[in-house]
Short mmCIF file of N, CA, C and O in Angstrom, two decimals:
data_model
loop_
_atom_site.label_atom_id
_atom_site.label_comp_id
_atom_site.label_asym_id
_atom_site.label_seq_id
_atom_site.Cartn_x
_atom_site.Cartn_y
_atom_site.Cartn_z
N UNK J 1 -16.05 -0.63 20.62
CA UNK J 1 -14.87 -0.98 19.84
C UNK J 1 -14.21 0.31 19.33
O UNK J 1 -14.89 1.20 18.86
N UNK J 2 -12.90 0.38 19.46
CA UNK J 2 -12.12 1.50 18.93
C UNK J 2 -11.63 1.14 17.55
O UNK J 2 -10.53 0.63 17.37
N UNK J 3 -12.47 1.39 16.56
CA UNK J 3 -12.11 1.09 15.19
C UNK J 3 -11.49 2.35 14.59
O UNK J 3 -11.92 3.47 14.88
N UNK J 4 -10.46 2.20 13.77
CA UNK J 4 -9.84 3.37 13.19
C UNK J 4 -8.96 3.03 12.02
O UNK J 4 -8.96 1.91 11.53
N UNK J 5 -8.21 4.03 11.61
CA UNK J 5 -7.31 3.89 10.47
C UNK J 5 -5.87 4.07 10.91
O UNK J 5 -5.58 4.87 11.80
N UNK J 6 -5.01 3.35 10.26
CA UNK J 6 -3.58 3.57 10.35
C UNK J 6 -3.16 4.00 8.95
O UNK J 6 -3.60 3.40 7.96
N UNK J 7 -2.35 5.04 8.86
CA UNK J 7 -1.92 5.47 7.53
C UNK J 7 -0.42 5.66 7.48
O UNK J 7 0.23 5.95 8.47
N UNK J 8 0.11 5.43 6.30
CA UNK J 8 1.52 5.63 5.99
C UNK J 8 1.55 6.36 4.66
O UNK J 8 0.94 5.91 3.69
N UNK J 9 2.25 7.48 4.61
CA UNK J 9 2.27 8.28 3.39
C UNK J 9 3.68 8.42 2.83
O UNK J 9 4.64 8.56 3.59
N UNK J 10 3.76 8.36 1.51
CA UNK J 10 5.00 8.68 0.83
C UNK J 10 6.11 7.65 0.92
O UNK J 10 7.29 8.02 0.93
N UNK J 11 5.75 6.37 0.97
CA UNK J 11 6.79 5.34 0.90
C UNK J 11 7.42 5.46 -0.48
O UNK J 11 6.75 5.30 -1.50
N UNK J 12 8.70 5.77 -0.52
CA UNK J 12 9.38 5.99 -1.80
C UNK J 12 10.20 4.75 -2.14
O UNK J 12 11.02 4.31 -1.35
N UNK J 13 9.94 4.23 -3.35
CA UNK J 13 10.72 3.09 -3.84
C UNK J 13 11.17 3.38 -5.26
O UNK J 13 10.51 4.12 -6.00
N UNK J 14 12.30 2.81 -5.61
CA UNK J 14 12.77 2.86 -6.99
C UNK J 14 12.51 1.47 -7.56
O UNK J 14 13.00 0.47 -7.02
N UNK J 15 11.70 1.40 -8.62
CA UNK J 15 11.29 0.11 -9.14
C UNK J 15 11.15 0.17 -10.66
O UNK J 15 11.32 1.23 -11.28
N UNK J 16 10.80 -0.96 -11.24
CA UNK J 16 10.79 -1.12 -12.69
C UNK J 16 9.41 -1.56 -13.18
O UNK J 16 9.25 -2.65 -13.72
N UNK J 17 8.42 -0.70 -12.98
CA UNK J 17 7.06 -0.99 -13.40
C UNK J 17 6.70 -0.11 -14.59
O UNK J 17 7.13 1.03 -14.69
N UNK J 18 5.86 -0.66 -15.48
CA UNK J 18 5.38 0.13 -16.61
C UNK J 18 5.19 -0.73 -17.84
O UNK J 18 5.69 -1.86 -17.92
N UNK J 19 4.49 -0.18 -18.81
CA UNK J 19 4.22 -0.92 -20.04
C UNK J 19 5.28 -0.69 -21.11
O UNK J 19 5.38 -1.46 -22.05
N UNK J 20 6.08 0.37 -20.95
CA UNK J 20 7.11 0.67 -21.95
C UNK J 20 8.42 -0.02 -21.58
O UNK J 20 8.81 -0.03 -20.41
N UNK J 21 9.12 -0.58 -22.56
CA UNK J 21 10.38 -1.29 -22.28
C UNK J 21 11.40 -0.42 -21.53
O UNK J 21 12.09 -0.92 -20.64
N UNK J 22 11.46 0.87 -21.85
CA UNK J 22 12.42 1.75 -21.17
C UNK J 22 12.10 1.93 -19.69
O UNK J 22 12.99 2.11 -18.86
N UNK J 23 10.82 1.86 -19.33
CA UNK J 23 10.43 1.93 -17.92
C UNK J 23 10.92 0.69 -17.17
O UNK J 23 11.38 0.78 -16.04
N UNK J 24 10.78 -0.45 -17.81
CA UNK J 24 11.22 -1.71 -17.20
C UNK J 24 12.74 -1.73 -17.05
O UNK J 24 13.26 -2.22 -16.06
N UNK J 25 13.43 -1.18 -18.03
CA UNK J 25 14.90 -1.22 -18.02
C UNK J 25 15.48 -0.17 -17.08
O UNK J 25 16.31 -0.47 -16.23
N UNK J 26 15.04 1.07 -17.23
CA UNK J 26 15.62 2.18 -16.48
C UNK J 26 15.10 2.27 -15.05
O UNK J 26 15.84 2.57 -14.13
N UNK J 27 13.81 2.05 -14.87
CA UNK J 27 13.19 2.20 -13.56
C UNK J 27 12.90 3.66 -13.24
O UNK J 27 13.31 4.57 -13.98
N UNK J 28 12.20 3.88 -12.15
CA UNK J 28 11.85 5.23 -11.72
C UNK J 28 11.31 5.19 -10.29
O UNK J 28 11.08 4.12 -9.74
N UNK J 29 11.12 6.36 -9.72
CA UNK J 29 10.56 6.48 -8.38
C UNK J 29 9.06 6.26 -8.39
O UNK J 29 8.36 6.68 -9.33
N UNK J 30 8.58 5.64 -7.33
CA UNK J 30 7.15 5.48 -7.08
C UNK J 30 6.90 5.91 -5.65
O UNK J 30 7.72 5.68 -4.76
N UNK J 31 5.76 6.55 -5.42
CA UNK J 31 5.35 6.96 -4.08
C UNK J 31 4.09 6.19 -3.72
O UNK J 31 3.13 6.14 -4.50
N UNK J 32 4.09 5.58 -2.53
CA UNK J 32 2.99 4.71 -2.14
C UNK J 32 2.42 5.18 -0.81
O UNK J 32 3.16 5.41 0.15
N UNK J 33 1.11 5.33 -0.76
CA UNK J 33 0.39 5.68 0.46
C UNK J 33 -0.51 4.51 0.84
O UNK J 33 -1.12 3.88 -0.03
N UNK J 34 -0.60 4.26 2.13
CA UNK J 34 -1.42 3.17 2.65
C UNK J 34 -2.36 3.72 3.71
O UNK J 34 -1.96 4.50 4.57
N UNK J 35 -3.62 3.33 3.63
CA UNK J 35 -4.59 3.58 4.69
C UNK J 35 -5.24 2.24 4.96
O UNK J 35 -5.75 1.61 4.05
N UNK J 36 -5.20 1.81 6.21
CA UNK J 36 -5.82 0.53 6.53
C UNK J 36 -6.74 0.70 7.72
O UNK J 36 -6.52 1.54 8.59
N UNK J 37 -7.80 -0.08 7.71
CA UNK J 37 -8.79 -0.04 8.78
C UNK J 37 -8.59 -1.26 9.66
O UNK J 37 -8.43 -2.38 9.16
N UNK J 38 -8.57 -1.02 10.96
CA UNK J 38 -8.34 -2.10 11.91
C UNK J 38 -9.05 -1.80 13.22
O UNK J 38 -9.44 -0.67 13.50
N UNK J 39 -9.21 -2.84 14.02
CA UNK J 39 -9.74 -2.69 15.37
C UNK J 39 -8.58 -2.23 16.24
O UNK J 39 -7.60 -2.95 16.42
N UNK J 40 -8.66 -1.03 16.76
CA UNK J 40 -7.58 -0.45 17.55
C UNK J 40 -7.84 -0.49 19.05
O UNK J 40 -7.04 0.01 19.84
N UNK J 41 -8.95 -1.12 19.45
CA UNK J 41 -9.32 -1.10 20.86
C UNK J 41 -8.29 -1.76 21.76
O UNK J 41 -7.85 -1.17 22.76
N UNK J 42 -7.87 -2.96 21.44
CA UNK J 42 -6.94 -3.68 22.31
C UNK J 42 -5.63 -2.89 22.46
O UNK J 42 -5.11 -2.73 23.56
N UNK J 43 -5.12 -2.37 21.36
CA UNK J 43 -3.88 -1.59 21.41
C UNK J 43 -4.06 -0.30 22.19
O UNK J 43 -3.16 0.12 22.94
N UNK J 44 -5.22 0.34 22.04
CA UNK J 44 -5.44 1.60 22.76
C UNK J 44 -5.51 1.38 24.27
O UNK J 44 -5.18 2.29 25.04
N UNK J 45 -5.88 0.19 24.69
CA UNK J 45 -5.93 -0.13 26.12
C UNK J 45 -4.60 -0.66 26.65
O UNK J 45 -4.20 -0.33 27.76
N UNK J 46 -3.92 -1.47 25.86
CA UNK J 46 -2.69 -2.12 26.33
C UNK J 46 -1.44 -1.28 26.11
O UNK J 46 -0.44 -1.47 26.78
N UNK J 47 -1.48 -0.39 25.12
CA UNK J 47 -0.32 0.42 24.74
C UNK J 47 0.84 -0.47 24.28
O UNK J 47 2.00 -0.13 24.45
N UNK J 48 0.50 -1.61 23.67
CA UNK J 48 1.49 -2.57 23.21
C UNK J 48 1.43 -2.72 21.70
O UNK J 48 0.35 -2.92 21.13
N UNK J 49 2.59 -2.67 21.06
CA UNK J 49 2.65 -2.83 19.61
C UNK J 49 2.18 -4.21 19.17
O UNK J 49 1.73 -4.40 18.05
N UNK J 50 2.24 -5.18 20.07
CA UNK J 50 1.78 -6.53 19.75
C UNK J 50 0.28 -6.59 19.50
O UNK J 50 -0.21 -7.55 18.88
N UNK J 51 -0.45 -5.58 19.95
CA UNK J 51 -1.90 -5.56 19.82
C UNK J 51 -2.40 -4.70 18.67
O UNK J 51 -3.60 -4.46 18.56
N UNK J 52 -1.50 -4.24 17.83
CA UNK J 52 -1.91 -3.39 16.72
C UNK J 52 -1.20 -3.83 15.45
O UNK J 52 -0.44 -4.80 15.44
N UNK J 53 -1.44 -3.12 14.38
CA UNK J 53 -0.74 -3.35 13.12
C UNK J 53 0.54 -2.53 13.17
O UNK J 53 0.50 -1.32 13.35
N UNK J 54 1.65 -3.18 13.05
CA UNK J 54 2.97 -2.54 13.11
C UNK J 54 3.21 -1.80 11.80
O UNK J 54 3.52 -2.40 10.78
N UNK J 55 3.05 -0.48 11.80
CA UNK J 55 3.13 0.24 10.53
C UNK J 55 4.53 0.29 9.97
O UNK J 55 4.71 0.42 8.75
N UNK J 56 5.56 0.13 10.79
CA UNK J 56 6.92 0.02 10.25
C UNK J 56 7.07 -1.28 9.46
O UNK J 56 7.66 -1.30 8.38
N UNK J 57 6.50 -2.36 10.00
CA UNK J 57 6.54 -3.63 9.28
C UNK J 57 5.72 -3.55 8.00
O UNK J 57 6.11 -4.11 6.96
N UNK J 58 4.58 -2.86 8.03
CA UNK J 58 3.77 -2.67 6.83
C UNK J 58 4.58 -1.92 5.77
O UNK J 58 4.62 -2.32 4.60
N UNK J 59 5.25 -0.85 6.17
CA UNK J 59 6.03 -0.06 5.22
C UNK J 59 7.13 -0.90 4.58
O UNK J 59 7.35 -0.84 3.36
N UNK J 60 7.82 -1.68 5.38
CA UNK J 60 8.88 -2.55 4.83
C UNK J 60 8.29 -3.58 3.88
O UNK J 60 8.86 -3.88 2.81
N UNK J 61 7.15 -4.13 4.22
CA UNK J 61 6.50 -5.13 3.38
C UNK J 61 6.06 -4.53 2.05
O UNK J 61 6.22 -5.14 0.99
N UNK J 62 5.50 -3.32 2.10
CA UNK J 62 5.08 -2.62 0.88
C UNK J 62 6.29 -2.39 -0.03
O UNK J 62 6.23 -2.65 -1.24
N UNK J 63 7.39 -1.93 0.53
CA UNK J 63 8.60 -1.69 -0.26
C UNK J 63 9.10 -2.99 -0.87
O UNK J 63 9.54 -3.01 -2.03
N UNK J 64 9.03 -4.07 -0.12
CA UNK J 64 9.49 -5.36 -0.64
C UNK J 64 8.64 -5.82 -1.82
O UNK J 64 9.16 -6.27 -2.84
N UNK J 65 7.33 -5.70 -1.70
CA UNK J 65 6.44 -6.08 -2.81
C UNK J 65 6.74 -5.22 -4.03
O UNK J 65 6.84 -5.72 -5.16
N UNK J 66 6.89 -3.93 -3.83
CA UNK J 66 7.08 -3.00 -4.95
C UNK J 66 8.42 -3.17 -5.65
O UNK J 66 8.54 -2.85 -6.83
N UNK J 67 9.42 -3.66 -4.94
CA UNK J 67 10.75 -3.76 -5.55
C UNK J 67 11.14 -5.17 -5.96
O UNK J 67 12.12 -5.35 -6.68
N UNK J 68 10.40 -6.17 -5.53
CA UNK J 68 10.79 -7.54 -5.84
C UNK J 68 10.08 -8.11 -7.07
O UNK J 68 10.46 -9.20 -7.53
N UNK J 69 9.10 -7.43 -7.58
CA UNK J 69 8.37 -7.86 -8.78
C UNK J 69 8.29 -6.69 -9.74
O UNK J 69 8.34 -5.53 -9.33
N UNK J 70 8.10 -6.99 -11.02
CA UNK J 70 7.89 -5.95 -12.02
C UNK J 70 6.48 -6.12 -12.59
O UNK J 70 6.11 -7.21 -13.04
N UNK J 71 5.71 -5.05 -12.54
CA UNK J 71 4.34 -5.08 -13.03
C UNK J 71 4.21 -4.15 -14.22
O UNK J 71 4.86 -3.10 -14.27
N UNK J 72 3.36 -4.50 -15.15
CA UNK J 72 3.05 -3.59 -16.25
C UNK J 72 2.18 -2.45 -15.76
O UNK J 72 2.40 -1.29 -16.10
N UNK J 73 1.17 -2.78 -14.98
CA UNK J 73 0.16 -1.81 -14.55
C UNK J 73 0.26 -1.50 -13.07
O UNK J 73 0.48 -2.41 -12.25
N UNK J 74 0.02 -0.25 -12.73
CA UNK J 74 -0.03 0.13 -11.32
C UNK J 74 -1.19 -0.57 -10.61
O UNK J 74 -1.11 -0.86 -9.42
N UNK J 75 -2.25 -0.87 -11.35
CA UNK J 75 -3.38 -1.58 -10.77
C UNK J 75 -2.93 -2.93 -10.20
O UNK J 75 -3.36 -3.34 -9.12
N UNK J 76 -2.06 -3.63 -10.94
CA UNK J 76 -1.56 -4.93 -10.48
C UNK J 76 -0.65 -4.77 -9.27
O UNK J 76 -0.71 -5.58 -8.33
N UNK J 77 0.18 -3.75 -9.27
CA UNK J 77 1.04 -3.47 -8.13
C UNK J 77 0.18 -3.17 -6.90
O UNK J 77 0.43 -3.71 -5.81
N UNK J 78 -0.84 -2.34 -7.06
CA UNK J 78 -1.73 -2.02 -5.93
C UNK J 78 -2.38 -3.27 -5.37
O UNK J 78 -2.47 -3.44 -4.15
N UNK J 79 -2.82 -4.15 -6.24
CA UNK J 79 -3.48 -5.38 -5.77
C UNK J 79 -2.51 -6.26 -4.99
O UNK J 79 -2.86 -6.81 -3.94
N UNK J 80 -1.29 -6.40 -5.48
CA UNK J 80 -0.29 -7.22 -4.78
C UNK J 80 0.00 -6.65 -3.39
O UNK J 80 0.13 -7.39 -2.42
N UNK J 81 0.08 -5.33 -3.31
CA UNK J 81 0.31 -4.68 -2.01
C UNK J 81 -0.89 -4.89 -1.09
O UNK J 81 -0.74 -5.24 0.09
N UNK J 82 -2.10 -4.70 -1.63
CA UNK J 82 -3.31 -4.91 -0.83
C UNK J 82 -3.40 -6.34 -0.32
O UNK J 82 -3.73 -6.57 0.85
N UNK J 83 -3.07 -7.31 -1.17
CA UNK J 83 -3.10 -8.71 -0.75
C UNK J 83 -2.16 -8.94 0.43
O UNK J 83 -2.50 -9.62 1.39
N UNK J 84 -0.97 -8.37 0.35
CA UNK J 84 0.01 -8.56 1.42
C UNK J 84 -0.51 -7.95 2.73
O UNK J 84 -0.43 -8.56 3.78
N UNK J 85 -1.05 -6.74 2.66
CA UNK J 85 -1.53 -6.07 3.88
C UNK J 85 -2.73 -6.80 4.47
O UNK J 85 -2.84 -6.97 5.68
N UNK J 86 -3.63 -7.26 3.61
CA UNK J 86 -4.83 -7.95 4.08
C UNK J 86 -4.53 -9.34 4.64
O UNK J 86 -5.40 -9.96 5.25
N UNK J 87 -3.31 -9.82 4.47
CA UNK J 87 -2.95 -11.11 5.06
C UNK J 87 -2.80 -10.99 6.58
O UNK J 87 -2.79 -12.01 7.28
N UNK J 88 -2.72 -9.77 7.10
CA UNK J 88 -2.69 -9.54 8.55
C UNK J 88 -4.13 -9.63 9.06
O UNK J 88 -5.00 -8.85 8.64
N UNK J 89 -4.39 -10.56 9.96
CA UNK J 89 -5.75 -10.79 10.44
C UNK J 89 -6.35 -9.61 11.19
O UNK J 89 -7.55 -9.55 11.41
N UNK J 90 -5.53 -8.63 11.57
CA UNK J 90 -6.04 -7.46 12.28
C UNK J 90 -6.63 -6.42 11.31
O UNK J 90 -7.32 -5.50 11.74
N UNK J 91 -6.35 -6.57 10.02
CA UNK J 91 -6.76 -5.56 9.02
C UNK J 91 -8.08 -5.96 8.37
O UNK J 91 -8.25 -7.08 7.91
N UNK J 92 -9.03 -5.01 8.34
CA UNK J 92 -10.34 -5.22 7.73
C UNK J 92 -10.38 -4.74 6.29
O UNK J 92 -11.04 -5.33 5.45
N UNK J 93 -9.73 -3.60 6.03
CA UNK J 93 -9.75 -3.05 4.68
C UNK J 93 -8.48 -2.22 4.48
O UNK J 93 -7.81 -1.83 5.44
N UNK J 94 -8.18 -1.97 3.21
CA UNK J 94 -6.98 -1.21 2.88
C UNK J 94 -7.24 -0.35 1.65
O UNK J 94 -8.03 -0.72 0.78
N UNK J 95 -6.61 0.80 1.63
CA UNK J 95 -6.59 1.65 0.45
C UNK J 95 -5.12 1.86 0.10
O UNK J 95 -4.33 2.29 0.94
N UNK J 96 -4.77 1.52 -1.13
CA UNK J 96 -3.39 1.64 -1.61
C UNK J 96 -3.38 2.68 -2.73
O UNK J 96 -4.13 2.56 -3.69
N UNK J 97 -2.52 3.69 -2.58
CA UNK J 97 -2.33 4.69 -3.63
C UNK J 97 -0.89 4.59 -4.11
O UNK J 97 0.03 4.64 -3.30
N UNK J 98 -0.72 4.40 -5.41
CA UNK J 98 0.62 4.39 -6.00
C UNK J 98 0.69 5.53 -7.00
O UNK J 98 -0.13 5.62 -7.92
N UNK J 99 1.67 6.41 -6.79
CA UNK J 99 1.88 7.55 -7.68
C UNK J 99 3.19 7.36 -8.43
O UNK J 99 4.19 6.90 -7.88
N UNK J 100 3.16 7.75 -9.68
CA UNK J 100 4.31 7.70 -10.57
C UNK J 100 4.62 9.16 -10.92
O UNK J 100 4.07 9.70 -11.87
N UNK J 101 5.49 9.81 -10.15
CA UNK J 101 5.73 11.24 -10.35
C UNK J 101 6.29 11.59 -11.73
O UNK J 101 6.03 12.67 -12.24
N UNK J 102 7.05 10.68 -12.31
CA UNK J 102 7.68 10.96 -13.60
C UNK J 102 7.03 10.22 -14.76
O UNK J 102 7.69 9.91 -15.76
N UNK J 103 5.74 9.93 -14.63
CA UNK J 103 5.04 9.20 -15.69
C UNK J 103 5.05 10.00 -16.99
O UNK J 103 4.81 11.21 -16.99
N UNK J 104 5.35 9.31 -18.08
CA UNK J 104 5.29 9.96 -19.38
C UNK J 104 3.85 9.91 -19.87
O UNK J 104 3.28 8.85 -20.07
N UNK J 105 3.25 11.10 -20.03
CA UNK J 105 1.85 11.20 -20.44
C UNK J 105 1.67 11.93 -21.76
O UNK J 105 0.57 12.01 -22.28
N UNK J 106 2.73 12.51 -22.28
CA UNK J 106 2.62 13.27 -23.52
C UNK J 106 2.12 14.68 -23.32
O UNK J 106 1.97 15.43 -24.29
N UNK J 107 1.84 15.05 -22.10
CA UNK J 107 1.41 16.41 -21.75
C UNK J 107 2.08 16.78 -20.43
O UNK J 107 2.54 15.91 -19.69
N UNK J 108 2.09 18.05 -20.10
CA UNK J 108 2.65 18.51 -18.82
C UNK J 108 1.75 18.04 -17.68
O UNK J 108 0.55 18.30 -17.67
N UNK J 109 2.33 17.30 -16.76
CA UNK J 109 1.58 16.82 -15.59
C UNK J 109 2.57 16.53 -14.48
O UNK J 109 3.75 16.27 -14.74
N UNK J 110 2.10 16.57 -13.25
CA UNK J 110 2.99 16.31 -12.12
C UNK J 110 3.02 14.82 -11.75
O UNK J 110 3.62 14.45 -10.75
N UNK J 111 2.38 13.99 -12.54
CA UNK J 111 2.41 12.56 -12.29
C UNK J 111 1.08 11.91 -12.55
O UNK J 111 0.11 12.57 -12.96
N UNK J 112 1.04 10.62 -12.32
CA UNK J 112 -0.18 9.83 -12.49
C UNK J 112 -0.18 8.76 -11.42
O UNK J 112 0.85 8.50 -10.79
N UNK J 113 -1.32 8.14 -11.22
CA UNK J 113 -1.36 7.10 -10.20
C UNK J 113 -2.67 6.34 -10.19
O UNK J 113 -3.56 6.60 -11.00
N UNK J 114 -2.74 5.42 -9.26
CA UNK J 114 -3.91 4.55 -9.10
C UNK J 114 -4.23 4.45 -7.61
O UNK J 114 -3.32 4.38 -6.78
N UNK J 115 -5.51 4.45 -7.30
CA UNK J 115 -5.97 4.19 -5.94
C UNK J 115 -6.83 2.93 -6.00
O UNK J 115 -7.76 2.84 -6.81
N UNK J 116 -6.50 1.96 -5.15
CA UNK J 116 -7.27 0.72 -5.09
C UNK J 116 -7.73 0.52 -3.66
O UNK J 116 -6.95 0.69 -2.72
N UNK J 117 -9.01 0.20 -3.50
CA UNK J 117 -9.58 -0.06 -2.17
C UNK J 117 -10.07 -1.50 -2.13
O UNK J 117 -10.77 -1.93 -3.05
N UNK J 118 -9.72 -2.20 -1.08
CA UNK J 118 -10.18 -3.58 -0.92
C UNK J 118 -10.53 -3.82 0.54
O UNK J 118 -9.90 -3.27 1.43
N UNK J 119 -11.53 -4.65 0.73
CA UNK J 119 -11.86 -5.07 2.09
C UNK J 119 -12.01 -6.57 2.08
O UNK J 119 -12.22 -7.18 1.04
N UNK J 120 -11.90 -7.12 3.25
CA UNK J 120 -11.96 -8.57 3.39
C UNK J 120 -13.16 -8.90 4.26
O UNK J 120 -13.60 -8.06 5.04
N UNK J 121 -13.67 -10.08 4.13
CA UNK J 121 -14.89 -10.46 4.83
C UNK J 121 -14.73 -10.73 6.31
O UNK J 121 -15.60 -11.37 6.88
N UNK J 122 -13.65 -10.27 6.91
CA UNK J 122 -13.50 -10.47 8.36
C UNK J 122 -14.58 -9.72 9.09
O UNK J 122 -14.94 -8.60 8.74
N UNK J 123 -15.04 -10.31 10.14
CA UNK J 123 -16.06 -9.66 10.96
C UNK J 123 -15.40 -8.67 11.90
O UNK J 123 -14.43 -8.98 12.56
N UNK J 124 -15.95 -7.49 11.92
CA UNK J 124 -15.53 -6.49 12.92
C UNK J 124 -16.30 -6.78 14.19
O UNK J 124 -17.47 -7.14 14.15
N UNK J 125 -15.62 -6.60 15.30
CA UNK J 125 -16.34 -6.79 16.58
C UNK J 125 -17.29 -5.63 16.77
O UNK J 125 -16.97 -4.48 16.52
N UNK J 126 -18.47 -5.92 17.27
CA UNK J 126 -19.45 -4.87 17.56
C UNK J 126 -19.45 -4.52 19.02
O UNK J 126 -19.06 -5.22 19.86
#
């Protein structure tokens, strides 16, 4: 079995997440990275996008989740994104990283973020 990862880095969305009212009202940029584990054997043999996880579709889906709902916590946003990605039966596990480059922390920092890892009980072929 050709098991591997598909990754997408730096999906940039402007959204309204945060615990402070001004974050919800004003909004800000978020950067999202995705790493997903899938069986890549069929796609590696067929060379057909129909046999793999379409990472352009994943990126669009991630952006839709991030911009269509408002979350207080990045943890909740990460979970919603992970749920959407794991709904694809080809995906075994996912790692979602959401960075908030302009997070107000009260100290000098280049941002803050959350990494969430989830896997689903699908059986990998041996």
